[in-house]
């Protein structure tokens, strides 16, 4: 059973999210960054004089950026940061004719976007898959990326971590976990990614509506993105310390990337790395515990500034 577009709760909520982002001073924009790739993003209208620090928000694997960063956009814009919240390639309305599917390619696209907009220096905040992209951006362009926030992102994952995730989800392949196509699969993902128990009781019609509106577009390409991830291909770590100040934020109940990975990641990324654990929170702390997440991030960027 599926809901018509007129009755779709997902479509209604999407309209609300768009109004929230517009009220925060952002506009929906699309920009061709090269001959192959077009990026959709939410950002402030182009202005000549704007001396606010720039924050680039990179979303995780799942719905487009506005679904994952709404509470941060409302809290950080317009007075504190000049915010840019793009859809990564093959999410939302961002597309490419390139055959490259790695998160390194996503990082290159985001760097091209910033350059195209005319931004020379920026801070980057990435959650989960977006954290993979944020790490590569910080590593490849240390002269451009100032501070880095990595949330719930197992860039230190090994092959065994991926195998453990499949065991916890009782799925045979990663696309069954991260790209659900049935109500049962989406319930499984929500059980892993969220500590909110009540949402697992939603009826199948609602889950199917979410799948139809948020998970079906570019499904083939998204499967290729999952297979193109460079982290976790073997038991060796292929990450290095970063030169920037880094904040790691993690939920203590994360079942996608267990919290033990956060402590290991802190040691790997170097002396300039801070770690904040949010209690009773799972894989999406920016949504589940937005107020605490925002306070932690603002302390990192602005010292004693209070929300």
Coordinates of C-alpha atoms in Angstrom, one line a residue:
X1 CA 0.0 0.0 0.0
X2 CA 1.3 3.4 -0.9
X3 CA 0.1 6.9 -0.3
X4 CA -0.8 9.3 -3.1
X5 CA 1.3 12.4 -3.6
X6 CA -1.5 14.5 -2.3
X7 CA -1.6 12.6 1.0
X8 CA 2.1 11.9 1.3
X9 CA 3.4 12.8 4.8
X10 CA 7.0 12.9 3.3
X11 CA 6.0 15.4 0.7
X12 CA 4.2 17.6 3.3
X13 CA 7.3 17.4 5.6
X14 CA 9.5 18.3 2.7
X15 CA 7.5 21.5 2.1
X16 CA 7.9 22.4 5.8
X17 CA 11.7 21.8 5.7
X18 CA 12.0 24.1 2.6
X19 CA 10.2 26.8 4.5
X20 CA 12.5 26.4 7.5
X21 CA 15.6 26.7 5.4
X22 CA 14.2 29.8 3.6
X23 CA 13.3 31.4 6.9
X24 CA 16.9 30.8 8.0
X25 CA 18.1 32.9 5.1
X26 CA 19.1 30.2 2.7
X27 CA 18.0 29.7 -0.9
X28 CA 17.9 26.6 -3.1
X29 CA 20.6 26.9 -5.8
X30 CA 22.0 24.8 -8.6
X31 CA 25.5 25.2 -10.0
X32 CA 27.5 23.4 -12.7
X33 CA 30.9 22.9 -11.2
X34 CA 32.4 21.5 -14.4
X35 CA 31.2 20.0 -17.7
X36 CA 30.1 16.7 -16.1
X37 CA 28.7 17.6 -12.7
X38 CA 25.9 19.8 -11.3
X39 CA 25.5 20.4 -7.6
X40 CA 22.3 21.5 -5.8
X41 CA 22.8 23.3 -2.6
X42 CA 21.2 25.5 0.0
X43 CA 23.2 28.6 0.7
X44 CA 22.9 32.4 1.3
X45 CA 22.1 34.6 -1.7
X46 CA 25.4 35.8 -3.2
X47 CA 26.7 38.9 -1.3
X48 CA 29.7 41.1 -1.9
X49 CA 30.3 41.9 1.8
X50 CA 29.9 38.9 4.1
X51 CA 32.6 38.4 6.7
X52 CA 30.9 35.5 8.7
X53 CA 33.0 32.3 8.9
X54 CA 31.9 29.8 6.3
X55 CA 30.5 26.4 7.3
X56 CA 30.0 23.5 4.8
X57 CA 27.6 20.9 6.0
X58 CA 28.0 17.4 4.4
X59 CA 25.1 15.0 4.9
X60 CA 25.2 11.2 5.5
X61 CA 24.0 8.4 3.3
X62 CA 20.2 8.7 3.0
X63 CA 17.9 11.6 2.3
X64 CA 19.2 14.9 0.9
X65 CA 20.9 17.6 3.0
X66 CA 17.8 19.5 4.1
X67 CA 16.5 16.4 5.8
X68 CA 19.7 15.9 7.9
X69 CA 20.8 19.5 8.7
X70 CA 17.6 21.5 9.3
X71 CA 18.1 22.0 13.0
X72 CA 21.7 23.1 12.5
X73 CA 20.8 25.5 9.7
X74 CA 18.2 27.1 12.0
X75 CA 20.6 27.4 14.9
X76 CA 23.7 28.5 13.0
X77 CA 22.2 30.8 10.3
X78 CA 22.0 33.7 9.6
X79 CA 23.8 35.4 12.4
X80 CA 26.7 33.0 13.2
X81 CA 27.8 31.3 10.0
X82 CA 27.6 31.7 6.3
X83 CA 26.2 28.2 5.7
X84 CA 26.3 26.0 2.7
X85 CA 24.4 22.7 2.7
X86 CA 24.9 20.8 -0.6
X87 CA 23.4 17.6 -1.8
X88 CA 26.3 15.2 -2.5
X89 CA 26.4 13.7 -6.0
X90 CA 23.4 11.5 -6.7
X91 CA 21.5 12.7 -3.7
X92 CA 18.7 15.3 -4.0
X93 CA 19.2 17.1 -7.3
X94 CA 23.0 16.7 -7.6
X95 CA 24.1 14.7 -10.7
X96 CA 27.1 13.8 -12.8
X97 CA 27.9 12.0 -16.0
X98 CA 31.2 10.9 -14.6
X99 CA 31.7 7.2 -13.8
X100 CA 33.7 8.0 -10.6
X101 CA 31.8 6.8 -7.5
X102 CA 34.3 7.1 -4.6
X103 CA 34.0 9.5 -1.7
X104 CA 37.2 11.1 -3.0
X105 CA 35.3 12.2 -6.0
X106 CA 32.6 13.6 -3.7
X107 CA 35.3 15.6 -1.9
X108 CA 36.7 16.9 -5.2
X109 CA 33.1 18.0 -6.2
X110 CA 32.6 19.8 -2.9
X111 CA 35.9 21.6 -3.3
X112 CA 35.0 22.7 -6.8
X113 CA 31.7 23.9 -5.5
X114 CA 33.4 26.1 -2.9
X115 CA 35.8 27.4 -5.5
X116 CA 33.0 28.1 -8.0
X117 CA 31.1 30.1 -5.3
X118 CA 34.3 32.1 -4.6
X119 CA 35.1 30.8 -1.1
X120 CA 38.8 30.4 -0.3
X121 CA 38.6 29.2 3.3
X122 CA 35.9 27.3 5.1
X123 CA 35.1 25.0 8.0
X124 CA 33.6 21.6 7.2
X125 CA 31.1 19.5 9.2
X126 CA 30.4 16.0 8.0
X127 CA 28.2 13.2 9.4
X128 CA 28.6 9.5 8.6
X129 CA 29.2 9.3 4.8
X130 CA 29.6 13.0 4.8
X131 CA 32.4 12.6 7.4
X132 CA 34.2 10.4 4.9
X133 CA 34.0 13.3 2.4
X134 CA 35.0 15.9 5.1
X135 CA 38.1 13.9 6.0
X136 CA 39.3 13.8 2.4
X137 CA 38.7 17.5 1.9
X138 CA 40.7 18.3 5.1
X139 CA 43.5 16.0 4.0
X140 CA 43.7 17.2 0.4
X141 CA 43.2 20.9 0.9
X142 CA 44.6 21.9 4.3
X143 CA 45.2 25.4 3.1
X144 CA 41.4 25.8 2.5
X145 CA 39.8 23.8 5.2
X146 CA 40.1 25.4 8.6
X147 CA 38.3 23.4 11.3
X148 CA 36.7 20.0 10.9
X149 CA 33.8 18.3 12.6
X150 CA 33.4 14.6 12.0
X151 CA 30.2 13.1 13.5
X152 CA 29.3 9.4 13.7
X153 CA 31.7 8.6 10.8
X154 CA 33.8 5.5 10.9
X155 CA 36.6 6.6 8.6
X156 CA 38.7 4.2 10.7
X157 CA 36.5 1.2 9.7
X158 CA 38.1 -2.1 8.8
X159 CA 36.6 -4.9 6.7
X160 CA 35.6 -6.6 9.9
X161 CA 33.5 -3.6 11.0
X162 CA 31.4 -3.8 7.8
X163 CA 30.9 -7.5 8.4
X164 CA 29.8 -6.8 12.0
X165 CA 27.3 -4.3 10.8
X166 CA 25.8 -6.9 8.4
X167 CA 25.5 -9.3 11.3
X168 CA 23.8 -6.7 13.5
X169 CA 21.3 -5.9 10.7
X170 CA 20.8 -9.5 9.7
X171 CA 21.4 -8.5 6.1
X172 CA 23.6 -10.1 3.4
X173 CA 24.8 -6.9 1.7
X174 CA 25.4 -3.3 2.7
X175 CA 22.8 -1.9 0.2
X176 CA 20.1 -3.8 2.0
X177 CA 21.1 -1.8 5.1
X178 CA 21.7 1.7 3.7
X179 CA 19.3 1.7 0.8
X180 CA 16.1 0.0 2.1
X181 CA 13.5 -1.0 -0.5
X182 CA 10.9 -2.5 1.8
X183 CA 9.2 -1.4 5.0
X184 CA 11.0 -4.2 6.9
X185 CA 14.4 -3.1 5.7
X186 CA 13.7 0.6 6.6
X187 CA 12.6 -0.4 10.1
X188 CA 15.9 -2.3 10.4
X189 CA 17.8 0.8 9.4
X190 CA 15.9 3.0 11.8
X191 CA 16.5 0.6 14.6
X192 CA 20.2 0.8 13.9
X193 CA 20.4 4.5 13.3
X194 CA 18.0 5.9 15.8
X195 CA 17.4 5.6 19.6
X196 CA 13.8 6.7 19.1
X197 CA 11.7 3.5 19.7
X198 CA 8.3 4.9 18.7
X199 CA 9.2 5.5 15.1
X200 CA 9.7 1.8 14.6
X201 CA 5.9 1.3 15.2
X202 CA 4.9 3.4 12.2
X203 CA 2.6 1.5 9.7
X204 CA 4.0 0.0 6.5
X205 CA 2.2 2.7 4.4
X206 CA 4.3 5.4 6.0
X207 CA 7.6 3.5 5.6
X208 CA 6.7 2.8 1.9
X209 CA 6.0 6.5 1.4
X210 CA 9.4 7.4 2.8
X211 CA 11.1 4.8 0.6
X212 CA 9.2 6.0 -2.5
X213 CA 10.1 9.7 -1.9
X214 CA 13.6 9.5 -0.3
X215 CA 15.3 6.3 -1.3
X216 CA 14.3 5.4 -4.9
X217 CA 15.8 8.2 -6.9
X218 CA 19.3 7.3 -8.4
X219 CA 19.2 4.0 -6.6
X220 CA 21.5 2.2 -9.0
X221 CA 24.1 5.0 -8.7
X222 CA 23.8 5.1 -4.9
X223 CA 24.6 1.3 -4.8
X224 CA 27.7 2.1 -6.9
X225 CA 28.6 4.8 -4.3
X226 CA 28.4 2.3 -1.5
X227 CA 30.6 -0.1 -3.4
X228 CA 33.0 2.7 -4.3
X229 CA 33.8 3.7 -0.7
X230 CA 37.5 3.3 -0.1
X231 CA 37.4 2.8 3.7
X232 CA 37.0 -0.6 5.1
X233 CA 38.1 -2.6 2.1
X234 CA 40.6 -4.6 4.2
X235 CA 41.8 -4.9 7.8
X236 CA 44.4 -2.1 7.3
X237 CA 43.7 1.5 8.2
X238 CA 44.5 4.0 5.4
X239 CA 44.0 7.3 7.3
X240 CA 46.5 9.8 8.6
X241 CA 46.4 12.6 11.2
X242 CA 44.9 15.9 10.1
X243 CA 46.7 19.2 10.5
X244 CA 43.5 21.1 11.4
X245 CA 41.7 21.2 14.8
X246 CA 39.2 18.4 14.7
X247 CA 36.0 17.7 16.7
X248 CA 34.6 14.2 16.8
X249 CA 31.0 13.9 17.9
X250 CA 29.4 10.5 18.5
X251 CA 26.3 8.9 20.1
X252 CA 27.1 6.4 22.7
X253 CA 24.4 4.0 21.4
X254 CA 25.5 4.2 17.7
X255 CA 24.9 0.8 16.1
X256 CA 26.2 1.7 12.6
X257 CA 29.6 2.7 13.9
X258 CA 30.0 1.6 17.5
X259 CA 31.3 4.2 19.9
X260 CA 34.6 2.4 20.4
X261 CA 35.5 3.6 17.0
X262 CA 35.2 7.2 18.1
X263 CA 37.9 6.7 20.8
X264 CA 40.3 5.0 18.3
X265 CA 39.7 7.7 15.7
X266 CA 40.6 10.4 18.2
X267 CA 44.0 8.8 18.8
X268 CA 44.6 8.4 15.0
X269 CA 43.7 12.0 14.0
X270 CA 46.2 13.6 16.2
X271 CA 46.8 16.0 19.2
X272 CA 44.5 18.7 17.9
X273 CA 41.5 16.3 18.0
X274 CA 38.7 16.6 20.6
X275 CA 36.0 14.0 21.3
X276 CA 32.5 14.6 22.6
X277 CA 30.1 11.6 23.3
X278 CA 26.4 12.3 23.6
X279 CA 24.6 10.0 25.9
X280 CA 21.5 7.9 25.0
X281 CA 22.0 8.9 21.3
X282 CA 22.5 6.7 18.3
X283 CA 23.8 7.4 14.7
X284 CA 22.2 10.8 14.0
X285 CA 23.0 13.0 17.0
X286 CA 22.4 16.2 14.9
X287 CA 18.7 15.0 14.6
X288 CA 18.2 13.0 17.7
X289 CA 19.8 15.4 20.1
X290 CA 20.1 18.5 18.1
X291 CA 20.3 21.1 20.9
X292 CA 23.2 19.3 22.6
X293 CA 24.9 18.6 19.2
X294 CA 24.6 22.3 18.3
X295 CA 26.0 23.5 21.7
X296 CA 29.0 21.1 21.3
X297 CA 29.7 22.3 17.8
X298 CA 29.4 26.0 18.7
X299 CA 31.7 25.6 21.6
X300 CA 34.3 24.2 19.3
X301 CA 34.0 27.0 16.8
X302 CA 33.1 30.0 19.0
X303 CA 34.5 29.3 22.5
X304 CA 32.0 30.3 25.2
X305 CA 29.2 31.3 22.8
X306 CA 25.9 30.0 24.1
X307 CA 22.8 29.0 22.1

